[in-house]
Tab-separated table of C-alpha atoms in Angstrom:
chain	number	residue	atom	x	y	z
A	1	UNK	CA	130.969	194.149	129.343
A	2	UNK	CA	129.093	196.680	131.060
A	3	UNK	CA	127.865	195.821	134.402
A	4	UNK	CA	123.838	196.678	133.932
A	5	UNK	CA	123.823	194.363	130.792
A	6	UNK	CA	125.482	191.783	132.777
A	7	UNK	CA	123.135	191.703	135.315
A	8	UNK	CA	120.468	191.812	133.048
A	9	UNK	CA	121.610	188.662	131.391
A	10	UNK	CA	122.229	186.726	134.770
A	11	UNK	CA	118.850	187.673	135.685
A	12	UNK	CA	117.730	186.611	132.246
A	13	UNK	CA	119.321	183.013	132.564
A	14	UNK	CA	118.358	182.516	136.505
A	15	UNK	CA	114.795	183.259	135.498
A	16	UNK	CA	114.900	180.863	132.891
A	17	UNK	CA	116.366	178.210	134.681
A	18	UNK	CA	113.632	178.906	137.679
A	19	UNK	CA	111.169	178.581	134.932
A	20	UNK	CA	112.473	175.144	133.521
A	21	UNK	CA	112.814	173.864	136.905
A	22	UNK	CA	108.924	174.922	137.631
A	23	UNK	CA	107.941	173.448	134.323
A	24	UNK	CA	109.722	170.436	135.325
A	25	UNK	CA	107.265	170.497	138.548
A	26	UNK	CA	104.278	171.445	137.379
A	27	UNK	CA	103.870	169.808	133.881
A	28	UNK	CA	106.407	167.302	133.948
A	29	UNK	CA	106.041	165.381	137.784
A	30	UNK	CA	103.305	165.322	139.812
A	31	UNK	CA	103.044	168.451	141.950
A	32	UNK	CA	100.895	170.837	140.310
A	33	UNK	CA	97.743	168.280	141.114
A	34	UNK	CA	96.974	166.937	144.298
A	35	UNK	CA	99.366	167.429	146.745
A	36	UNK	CA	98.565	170.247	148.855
A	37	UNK	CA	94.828	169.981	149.100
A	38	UNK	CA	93.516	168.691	152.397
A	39	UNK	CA	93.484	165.143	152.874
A	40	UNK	CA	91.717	162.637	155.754
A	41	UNK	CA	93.239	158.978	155.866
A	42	UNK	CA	91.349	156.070	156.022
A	43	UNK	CA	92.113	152.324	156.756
A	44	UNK	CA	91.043	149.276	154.424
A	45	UNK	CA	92.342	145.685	155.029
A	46	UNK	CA	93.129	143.400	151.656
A	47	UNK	CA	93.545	139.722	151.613
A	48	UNK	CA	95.923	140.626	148.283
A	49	UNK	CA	97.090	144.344	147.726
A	50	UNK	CA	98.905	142.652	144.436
A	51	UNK	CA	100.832	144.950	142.833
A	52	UNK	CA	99.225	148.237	144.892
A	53	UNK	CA	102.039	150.639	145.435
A	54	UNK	CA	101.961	153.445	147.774
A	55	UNK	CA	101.236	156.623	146.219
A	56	UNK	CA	98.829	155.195	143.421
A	57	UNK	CA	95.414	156.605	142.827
A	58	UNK	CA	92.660	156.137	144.443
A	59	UNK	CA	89.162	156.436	142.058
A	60	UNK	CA	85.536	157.111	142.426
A	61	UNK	CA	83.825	157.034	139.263
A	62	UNK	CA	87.058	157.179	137.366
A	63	UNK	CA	87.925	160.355	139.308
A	64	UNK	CA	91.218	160.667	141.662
A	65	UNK	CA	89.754	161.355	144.897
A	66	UNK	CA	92.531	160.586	146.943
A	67	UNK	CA	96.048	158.814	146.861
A	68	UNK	CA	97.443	155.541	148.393
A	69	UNK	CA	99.159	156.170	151.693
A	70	UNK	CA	101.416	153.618	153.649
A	71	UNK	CA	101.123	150.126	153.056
A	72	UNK	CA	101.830	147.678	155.739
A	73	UNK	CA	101.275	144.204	156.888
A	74	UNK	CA	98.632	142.971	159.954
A	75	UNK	CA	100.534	140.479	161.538
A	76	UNK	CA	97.349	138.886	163.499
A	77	UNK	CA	95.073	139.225	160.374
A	78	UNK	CA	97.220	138.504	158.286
A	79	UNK	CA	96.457	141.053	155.604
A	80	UNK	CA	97.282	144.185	154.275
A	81	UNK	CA	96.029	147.090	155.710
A	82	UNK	CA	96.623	149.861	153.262
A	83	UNK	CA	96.045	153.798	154.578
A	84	UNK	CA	94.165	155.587	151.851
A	85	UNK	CA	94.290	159.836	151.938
A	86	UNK	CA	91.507	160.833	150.559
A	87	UNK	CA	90.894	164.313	149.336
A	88	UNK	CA	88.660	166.021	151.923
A	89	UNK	CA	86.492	167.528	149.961
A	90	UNK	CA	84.958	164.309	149.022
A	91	UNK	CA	82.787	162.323	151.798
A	92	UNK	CA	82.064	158.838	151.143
A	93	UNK	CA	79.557	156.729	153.378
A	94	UNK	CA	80.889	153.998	155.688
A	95	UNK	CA	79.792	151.541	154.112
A	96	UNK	CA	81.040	152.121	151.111
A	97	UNK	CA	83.184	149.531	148.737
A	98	UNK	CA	86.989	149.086	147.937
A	99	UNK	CA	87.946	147.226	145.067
A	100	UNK	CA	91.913	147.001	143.654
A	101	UNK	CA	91.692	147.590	140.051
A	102	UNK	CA	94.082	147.723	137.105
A	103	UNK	CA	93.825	150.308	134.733
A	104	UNK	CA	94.162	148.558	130.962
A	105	UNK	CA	95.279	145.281	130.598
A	106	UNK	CA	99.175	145.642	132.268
A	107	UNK	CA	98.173	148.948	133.516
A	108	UNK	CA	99.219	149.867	137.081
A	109	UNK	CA	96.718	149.136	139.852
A	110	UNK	CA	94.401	151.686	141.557
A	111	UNK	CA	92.044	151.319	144.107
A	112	UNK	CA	88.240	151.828	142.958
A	113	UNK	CA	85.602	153.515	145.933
A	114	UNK	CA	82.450	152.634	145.501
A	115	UNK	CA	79.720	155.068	147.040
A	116	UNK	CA	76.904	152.945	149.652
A	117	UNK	CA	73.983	153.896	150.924
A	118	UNK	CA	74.875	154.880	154.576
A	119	UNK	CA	73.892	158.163	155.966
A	120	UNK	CA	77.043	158.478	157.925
A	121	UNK	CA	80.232	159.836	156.251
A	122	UNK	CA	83.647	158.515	157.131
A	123	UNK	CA	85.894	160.130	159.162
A	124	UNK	CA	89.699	160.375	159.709
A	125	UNK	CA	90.647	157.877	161.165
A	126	UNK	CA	87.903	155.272	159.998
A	127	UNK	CA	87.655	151.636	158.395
A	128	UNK	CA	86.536	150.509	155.290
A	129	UNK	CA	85.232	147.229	155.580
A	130	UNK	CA	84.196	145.791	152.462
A	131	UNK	CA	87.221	145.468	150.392
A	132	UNK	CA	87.801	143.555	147.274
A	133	UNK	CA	91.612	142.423	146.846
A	134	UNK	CA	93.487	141.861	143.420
A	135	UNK	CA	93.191	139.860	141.231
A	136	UNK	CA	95.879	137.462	140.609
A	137	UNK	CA	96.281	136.448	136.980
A	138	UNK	CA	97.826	132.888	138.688
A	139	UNK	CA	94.766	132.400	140.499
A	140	UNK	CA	92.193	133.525	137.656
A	141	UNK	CA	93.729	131.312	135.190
A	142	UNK	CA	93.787	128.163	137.556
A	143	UNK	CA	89.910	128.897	138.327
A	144	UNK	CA	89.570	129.356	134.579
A	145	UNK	CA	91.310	125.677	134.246
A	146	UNK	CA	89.515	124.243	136.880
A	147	UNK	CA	85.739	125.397	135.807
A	148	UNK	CA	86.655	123.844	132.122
A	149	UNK	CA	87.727	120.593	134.025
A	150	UNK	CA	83.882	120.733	135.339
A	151	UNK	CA	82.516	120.682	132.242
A	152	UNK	CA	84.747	118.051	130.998
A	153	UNK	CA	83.497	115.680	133.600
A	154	UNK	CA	79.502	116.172	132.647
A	155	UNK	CA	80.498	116.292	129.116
A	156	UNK	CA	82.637	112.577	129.671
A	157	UNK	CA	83.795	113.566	126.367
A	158	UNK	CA	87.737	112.909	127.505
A	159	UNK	CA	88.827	109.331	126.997
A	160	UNK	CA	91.634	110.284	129.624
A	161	UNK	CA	89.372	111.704	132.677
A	162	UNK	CA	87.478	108.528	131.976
A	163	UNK	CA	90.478	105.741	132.665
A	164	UNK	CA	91.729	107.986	135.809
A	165	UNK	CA	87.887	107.029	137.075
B	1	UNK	CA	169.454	142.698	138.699
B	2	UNK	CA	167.779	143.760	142.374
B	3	UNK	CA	167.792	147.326	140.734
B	4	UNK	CA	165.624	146.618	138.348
B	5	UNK	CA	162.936	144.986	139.960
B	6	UNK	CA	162.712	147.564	142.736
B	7	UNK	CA	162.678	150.311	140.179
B	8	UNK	CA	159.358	149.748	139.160
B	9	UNK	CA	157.679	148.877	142.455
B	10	UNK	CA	159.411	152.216	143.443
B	11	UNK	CA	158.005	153.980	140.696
B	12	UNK	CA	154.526	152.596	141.882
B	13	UNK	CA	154.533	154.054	145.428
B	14	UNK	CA	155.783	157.512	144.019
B	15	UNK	CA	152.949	157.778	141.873
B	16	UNK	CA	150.861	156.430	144.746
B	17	UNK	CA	151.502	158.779	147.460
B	18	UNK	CA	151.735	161.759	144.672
B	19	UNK	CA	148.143	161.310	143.667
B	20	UNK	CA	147.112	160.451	147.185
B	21	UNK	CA	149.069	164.015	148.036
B	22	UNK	CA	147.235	165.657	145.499
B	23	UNK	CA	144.021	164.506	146.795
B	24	UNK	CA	144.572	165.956	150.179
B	25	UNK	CA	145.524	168.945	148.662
B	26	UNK	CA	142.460	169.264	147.017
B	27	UNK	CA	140.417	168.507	150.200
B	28	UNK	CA	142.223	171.346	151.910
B	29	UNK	CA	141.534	173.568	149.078
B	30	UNK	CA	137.892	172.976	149.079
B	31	UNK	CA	137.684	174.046	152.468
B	32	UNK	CA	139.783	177.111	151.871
B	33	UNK	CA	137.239	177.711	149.503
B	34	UNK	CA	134.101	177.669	151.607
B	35	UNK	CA	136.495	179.331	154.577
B	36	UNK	CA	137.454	182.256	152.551
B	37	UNK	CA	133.572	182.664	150.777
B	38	UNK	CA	132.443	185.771	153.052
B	39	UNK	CA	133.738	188.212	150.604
B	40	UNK	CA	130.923	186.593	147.727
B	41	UNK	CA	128.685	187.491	150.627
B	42	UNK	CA	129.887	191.165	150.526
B	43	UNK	CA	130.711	191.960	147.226
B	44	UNK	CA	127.808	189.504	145.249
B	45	UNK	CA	128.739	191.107	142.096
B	46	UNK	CA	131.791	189.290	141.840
B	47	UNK	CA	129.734	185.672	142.081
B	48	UNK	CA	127.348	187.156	139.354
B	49	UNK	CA	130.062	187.814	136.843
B	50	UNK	CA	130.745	184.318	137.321
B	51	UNK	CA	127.278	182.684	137.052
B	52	UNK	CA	127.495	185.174	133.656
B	53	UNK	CA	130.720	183.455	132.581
B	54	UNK	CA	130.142	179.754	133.141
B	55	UNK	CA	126.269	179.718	133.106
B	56	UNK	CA	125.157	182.682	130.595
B	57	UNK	CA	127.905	181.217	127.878
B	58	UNK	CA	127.107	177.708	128.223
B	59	UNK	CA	123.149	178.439	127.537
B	60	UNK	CA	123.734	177.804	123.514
B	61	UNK	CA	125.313	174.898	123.948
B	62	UNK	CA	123.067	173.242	126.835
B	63	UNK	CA	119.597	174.105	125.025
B	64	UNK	CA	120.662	172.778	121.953
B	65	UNK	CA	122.237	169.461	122.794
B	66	UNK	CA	119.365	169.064	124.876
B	67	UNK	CA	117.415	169.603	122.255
B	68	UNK	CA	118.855	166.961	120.048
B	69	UNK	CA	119.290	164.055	123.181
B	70	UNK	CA	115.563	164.669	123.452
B	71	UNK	CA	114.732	164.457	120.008
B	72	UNK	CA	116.540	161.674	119.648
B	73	UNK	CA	115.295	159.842	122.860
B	74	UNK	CA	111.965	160.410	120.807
B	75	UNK	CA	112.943	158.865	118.311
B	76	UNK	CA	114.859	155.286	120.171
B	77	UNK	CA	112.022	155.349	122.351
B	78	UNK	CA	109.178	154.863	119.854
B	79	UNK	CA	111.080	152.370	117.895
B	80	UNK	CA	111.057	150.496	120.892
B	81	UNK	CA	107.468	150.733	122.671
B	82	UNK	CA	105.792	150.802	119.153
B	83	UNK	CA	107.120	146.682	119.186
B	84	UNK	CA	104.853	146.600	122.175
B	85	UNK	CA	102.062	148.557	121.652
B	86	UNK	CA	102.498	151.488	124.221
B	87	UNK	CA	103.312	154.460	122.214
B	88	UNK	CA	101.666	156.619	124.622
B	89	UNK	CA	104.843	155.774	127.253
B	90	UNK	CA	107.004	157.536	125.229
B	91	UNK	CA	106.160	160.588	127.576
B	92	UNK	CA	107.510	158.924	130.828
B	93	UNK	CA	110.400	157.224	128.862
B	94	UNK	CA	111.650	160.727	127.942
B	95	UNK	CA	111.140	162.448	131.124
B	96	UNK	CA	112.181	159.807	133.509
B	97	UNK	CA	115.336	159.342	132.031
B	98	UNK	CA	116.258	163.019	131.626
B	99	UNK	CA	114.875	164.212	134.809
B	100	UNK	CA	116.820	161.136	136.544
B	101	UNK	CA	119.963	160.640	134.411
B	102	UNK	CA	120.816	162.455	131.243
B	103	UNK	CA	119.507	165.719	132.384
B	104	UNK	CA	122.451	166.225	134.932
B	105	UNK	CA	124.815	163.818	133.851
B	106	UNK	CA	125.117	165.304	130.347
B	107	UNK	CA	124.726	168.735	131.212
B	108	UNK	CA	127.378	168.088	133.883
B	109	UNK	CA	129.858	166.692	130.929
B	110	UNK	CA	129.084	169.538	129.034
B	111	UNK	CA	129.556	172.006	131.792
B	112	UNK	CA	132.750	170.657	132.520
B	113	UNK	CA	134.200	171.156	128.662
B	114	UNK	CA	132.681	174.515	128.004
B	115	UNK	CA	133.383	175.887	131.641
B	116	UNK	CA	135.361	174.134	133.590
B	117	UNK	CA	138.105	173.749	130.870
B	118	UNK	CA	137.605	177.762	130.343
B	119	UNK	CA	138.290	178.290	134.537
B	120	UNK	CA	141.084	176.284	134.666
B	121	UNK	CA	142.971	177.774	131.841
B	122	UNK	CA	142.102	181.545	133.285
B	123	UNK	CA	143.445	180.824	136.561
B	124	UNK	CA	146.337	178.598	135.500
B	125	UNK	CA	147.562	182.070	132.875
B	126	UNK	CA	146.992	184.043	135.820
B	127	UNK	CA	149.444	182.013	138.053
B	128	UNK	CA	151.631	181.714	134.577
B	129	UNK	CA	151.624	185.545	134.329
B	130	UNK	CA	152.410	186.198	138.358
B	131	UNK	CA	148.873	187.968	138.918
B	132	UNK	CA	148.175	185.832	141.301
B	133	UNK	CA	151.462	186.473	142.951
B	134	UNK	CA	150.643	190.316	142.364
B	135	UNK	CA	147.946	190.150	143.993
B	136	UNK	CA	149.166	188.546	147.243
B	137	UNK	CA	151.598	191.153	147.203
B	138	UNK	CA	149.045	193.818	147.315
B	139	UNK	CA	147.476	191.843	150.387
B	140	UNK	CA	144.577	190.904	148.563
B	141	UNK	CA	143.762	187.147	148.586
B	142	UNK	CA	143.906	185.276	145.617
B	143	UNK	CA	141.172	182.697	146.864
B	144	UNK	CA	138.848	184.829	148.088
B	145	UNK	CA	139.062	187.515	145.107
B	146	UNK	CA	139.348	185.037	142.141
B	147	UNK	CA	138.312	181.252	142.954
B	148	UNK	CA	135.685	181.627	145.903
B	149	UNK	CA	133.232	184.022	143.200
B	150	UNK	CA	134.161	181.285	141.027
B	151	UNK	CA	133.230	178.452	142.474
B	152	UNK	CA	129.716	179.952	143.772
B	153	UNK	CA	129.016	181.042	140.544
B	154	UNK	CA	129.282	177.562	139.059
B	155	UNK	CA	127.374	176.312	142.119
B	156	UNK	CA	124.315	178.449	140.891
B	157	UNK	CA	124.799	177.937	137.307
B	158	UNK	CA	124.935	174.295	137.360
B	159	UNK	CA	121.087	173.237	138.737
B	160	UNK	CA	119.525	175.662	136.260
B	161	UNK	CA	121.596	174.376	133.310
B	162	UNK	CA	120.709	170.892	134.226
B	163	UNK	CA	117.057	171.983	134.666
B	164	UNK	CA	117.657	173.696	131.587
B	165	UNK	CA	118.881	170.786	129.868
B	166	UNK	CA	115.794	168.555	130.992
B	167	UNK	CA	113.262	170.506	129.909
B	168	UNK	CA	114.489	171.379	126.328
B	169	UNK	CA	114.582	167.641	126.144
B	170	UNK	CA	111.759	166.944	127.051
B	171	UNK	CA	110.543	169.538	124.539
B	172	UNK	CA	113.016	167.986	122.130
B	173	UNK	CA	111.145	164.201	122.780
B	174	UNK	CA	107.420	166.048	122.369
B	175	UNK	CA	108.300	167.817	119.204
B	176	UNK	CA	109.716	164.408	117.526
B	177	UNK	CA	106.714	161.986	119.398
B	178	UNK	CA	103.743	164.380	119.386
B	179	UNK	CA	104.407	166.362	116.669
B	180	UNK	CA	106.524	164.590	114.396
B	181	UNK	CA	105.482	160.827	114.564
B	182	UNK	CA	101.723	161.542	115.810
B	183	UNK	CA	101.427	159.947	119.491
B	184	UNK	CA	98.529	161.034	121.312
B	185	UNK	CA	99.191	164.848	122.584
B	186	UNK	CA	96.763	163.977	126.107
B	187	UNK	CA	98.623	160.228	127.138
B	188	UNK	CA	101.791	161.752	126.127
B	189	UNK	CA	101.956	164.531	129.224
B	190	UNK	CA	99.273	162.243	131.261
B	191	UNK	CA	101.154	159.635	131.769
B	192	UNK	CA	104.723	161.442	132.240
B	193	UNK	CA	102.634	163.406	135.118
B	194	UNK	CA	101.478	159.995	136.504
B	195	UNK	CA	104.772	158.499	136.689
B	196	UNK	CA	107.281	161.448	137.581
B	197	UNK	CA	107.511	162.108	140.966
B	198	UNK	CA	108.752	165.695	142.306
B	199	UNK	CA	110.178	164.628	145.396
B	200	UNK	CA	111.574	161.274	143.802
B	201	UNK	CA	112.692	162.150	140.375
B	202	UNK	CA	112.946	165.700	139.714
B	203	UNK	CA	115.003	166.830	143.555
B	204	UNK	CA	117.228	163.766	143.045
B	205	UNK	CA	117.970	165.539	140.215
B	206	UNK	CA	118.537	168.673	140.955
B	207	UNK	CA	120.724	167.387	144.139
B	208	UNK	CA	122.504	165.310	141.170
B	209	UNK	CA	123.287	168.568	139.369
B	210	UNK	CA	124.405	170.669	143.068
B	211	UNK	CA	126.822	167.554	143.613
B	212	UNK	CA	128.338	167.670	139.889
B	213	UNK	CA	128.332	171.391	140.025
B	214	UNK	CA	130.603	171.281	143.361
B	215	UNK	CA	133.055	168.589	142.104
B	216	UNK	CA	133.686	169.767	138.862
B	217	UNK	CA	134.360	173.711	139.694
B	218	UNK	CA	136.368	172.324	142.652
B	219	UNK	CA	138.509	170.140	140.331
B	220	UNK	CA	138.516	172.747	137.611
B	221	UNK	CA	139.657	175.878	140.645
B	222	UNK	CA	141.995	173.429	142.102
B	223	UNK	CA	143.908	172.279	138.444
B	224	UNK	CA	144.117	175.880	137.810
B	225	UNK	CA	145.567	176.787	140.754
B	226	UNK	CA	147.976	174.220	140.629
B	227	UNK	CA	148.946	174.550	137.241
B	228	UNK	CA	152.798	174.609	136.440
B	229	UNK	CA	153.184	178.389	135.156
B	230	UNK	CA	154.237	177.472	131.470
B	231	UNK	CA	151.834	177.207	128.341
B	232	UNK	CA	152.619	173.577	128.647
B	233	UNK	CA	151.345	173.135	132.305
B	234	UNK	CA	148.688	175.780	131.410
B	235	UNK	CA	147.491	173.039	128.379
B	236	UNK	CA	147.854	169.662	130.675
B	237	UNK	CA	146.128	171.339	133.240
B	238	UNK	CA	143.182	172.034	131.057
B	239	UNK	CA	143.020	168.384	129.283
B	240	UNK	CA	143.315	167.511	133.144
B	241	UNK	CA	140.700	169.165	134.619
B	242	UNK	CA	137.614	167.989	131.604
B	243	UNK	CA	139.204	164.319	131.885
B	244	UNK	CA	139.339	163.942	135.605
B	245	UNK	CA	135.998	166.338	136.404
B	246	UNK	CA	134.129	163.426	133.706
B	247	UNK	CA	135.304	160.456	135.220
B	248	UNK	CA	134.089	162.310	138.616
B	249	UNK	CA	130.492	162.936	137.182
B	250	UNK	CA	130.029	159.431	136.025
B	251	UNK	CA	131.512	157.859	139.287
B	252	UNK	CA	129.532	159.716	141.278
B	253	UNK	CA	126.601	159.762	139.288
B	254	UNK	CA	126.734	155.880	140.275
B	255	UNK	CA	127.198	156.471	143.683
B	256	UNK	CA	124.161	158.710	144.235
B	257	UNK	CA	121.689	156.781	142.439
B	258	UNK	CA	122.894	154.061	144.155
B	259	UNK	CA	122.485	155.714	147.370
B	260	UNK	CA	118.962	157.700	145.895
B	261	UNK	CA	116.810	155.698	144.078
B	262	UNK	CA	117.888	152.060	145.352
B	263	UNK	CA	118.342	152.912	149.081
B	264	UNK	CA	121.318	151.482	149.845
């Protein structure tokens, strides 16, 4: 084969393996959005991070503003303190709410910024400090049990609750 | 009596310390290889040749099997999730595992039956016809003129193929879920773009693919080189070199996501 028409067809196949490998970037993973804007990291402490992986989103309004940075454990609080990096062309005031949410029923968990009223922004480096941890399905079931034990006792309707009296 | 139980044992080491033998001579070839590479450097033509030869010829058969894994990945996949109602995961079901597994693992299979069986049975009729003999005798070296371009070439060939492979499929796994079967065209690439990572998923990948690429040309060079020069040993070497460079990819397709994705 003649040498041009060789190099045209290596050329041809290393630009469409370049191009595969950028669709694979860009439309398949997670590079084309988000990762090389500017971000500012802020701190929020959670009694119960739940299932809160690094890396997840972090909403306002239903909008990615930012993404979940490192997770770690306070030893003296005992709580999470999770490191959000949020995008920094957002500002959000310091007061200003964090909630752990789950998108859909068994969807994974993202945390939800609420906007407050302060006139101050937040800052690198800053604290959230209202915070709003998971919610454990364990725990919401048990208070779910618990509240329908309540009404049991007003109602005295069980003959059983009745003996144990 | 003594004779024959001794025999066998015997039989055992030999085959032992041949194979352990041939290992080492392997090793040492591999570095020959990457000693003797400066003339690729020099004269990139000849590496381009060879990304032509193992990468160019093994397009037809890359795009279209990974057109059919992904279509048929599609197909499994909604089977499955429809039982639970999340359809629209069919996305990251597809990508994830070709990005992570079948992208490079069966690319690497295939690469090693369409080209690694085709260098192997080149260099083993050049020993067979002395042109590798001729060539030393006209003080040109055999390594660096015929398996060093080689061995580059399938270095660079191997990545894209893989990448190659992963994209047709997931193209293969839109075209049967979005197109064919009707799952939502927006959750379908939302969600894969949620759950792939680039740095996690799609580099382990393509450091899969450099790692395949390496061992099988270097088993494919080295069973080539070593090839008795008869059409027998020319045919053995071949079967050799796809059996032995397969076993490779899947053992140390283990090892790296072991090492990769678990951490260990």
């Amino acid at each position: 084969m003649e040498r041009t028409t060789l190099d045209l067809w290596v050329g041809l196949f290393v630009a469409a393996g370049l191009a595969a490998l950028i669709f694979l970037a860009l439309k398949v993973g997670n590079l084309g959005d988000f990762n090389n804007a500017e971000t500012y990291a802020v701190e929020a402490h959670f009694d119960n991070i739940g299932g809160l992986k690094p890396r997840a989103p972090v909403k306002s309004a239903g909008v990615v503003v930012g993404r979940v940075g490192t997770i770690t454990f306070d030893p003296e609080l005992f709580e999470a303190v999770v490191q959000l990096d949020l995008d920094s062309r957002y500002k959000f005031p310091t007061d200003s709410t964090a909630a752990i949410m789950t998108s859909g029923l068994l969807g994974e968990q993202y945390i939800a910024l609420d906007a407050g009223g302060e006139e101050t922004m937040l800052k690198a480096g800053g604290h959230l400090d209202l915070t709003q941890g998971a919610v454990v399905l364990e725990q919401l079931i048990g208070q779910f049990l618990f509240n329908k034990n309540d009404d049991g006792k007003t109602d005295a309707a069980t003959p059983l609750k009745g003996e144990i009296k | 009596m003594p004779k024959r139980v001794i025999s066998p044992i015997r039989m055992l080491g030999h085959r032992v310390i041949e194979s352990l033998w041939r290992m080492g001579v392997a090793a040492r070839f591999f570095a020959l290889i990457l000693m003797r590479s400066g003339a690729c450097v020099r004269r990139p033509h000849l590496v381009i040749r060879e990304v032509f030869s193992t990468g160019v010829l093994s397009l037809i058969i890359i795009i279209v099997s990974g057109m059919f894994v992904g279509m048929v990945l599609g197909l499994q996949g909604y089977d499955t999730l429809q039982t639970y109602g999340s359809e629209e995961a069919l996305g990251v079901l597809v990508a994830l595992s070709l990005v992570r597994e079948l992208g490079p693992v069966v690319a690497a299979l295939l690469f090693a039956s369409r080209a690694g069986s085709a260098i192997t049975a080149e260099i083993g009729l050049m020993r067979a016809t002395e042109q590798i003999e001729a060539m030393q005798m006209m003080a040109v070296d055999p390594i660096a003129r015929v398996v060093a371009p080689r061995f580059w070439g399938g270095l660079i060939s191997m990545p894209l193929l893989a990448a190659m492979f992963s994209a047709m499929g997931i193209f293969g796994g839109y075209l049967v879920g979005v197109v064919l079967i009707g799952v939502d065209d927006g959750s379908f690439w939302s969600q894969m773009q949620a759950a792939v990572d680039f740095g996690d998923d799609i580099l382990q990948g393509v450091i899969k693919s450099v790692v395949f690429g390496v061992a099988v040309t270097t088993i494919a060079l080295f069973e080539g080189f070593d090839a008795p020069p008869t059409a027998e040993g020319v045919s053995r070497a071949t079967t050799r070199t796809v059996v032995t460079s397969s076993l490779a990819i899947l053992a140390l397709d283990f090892i790296l996501t072991a090492v990769m994705f678990r951490g260990l």
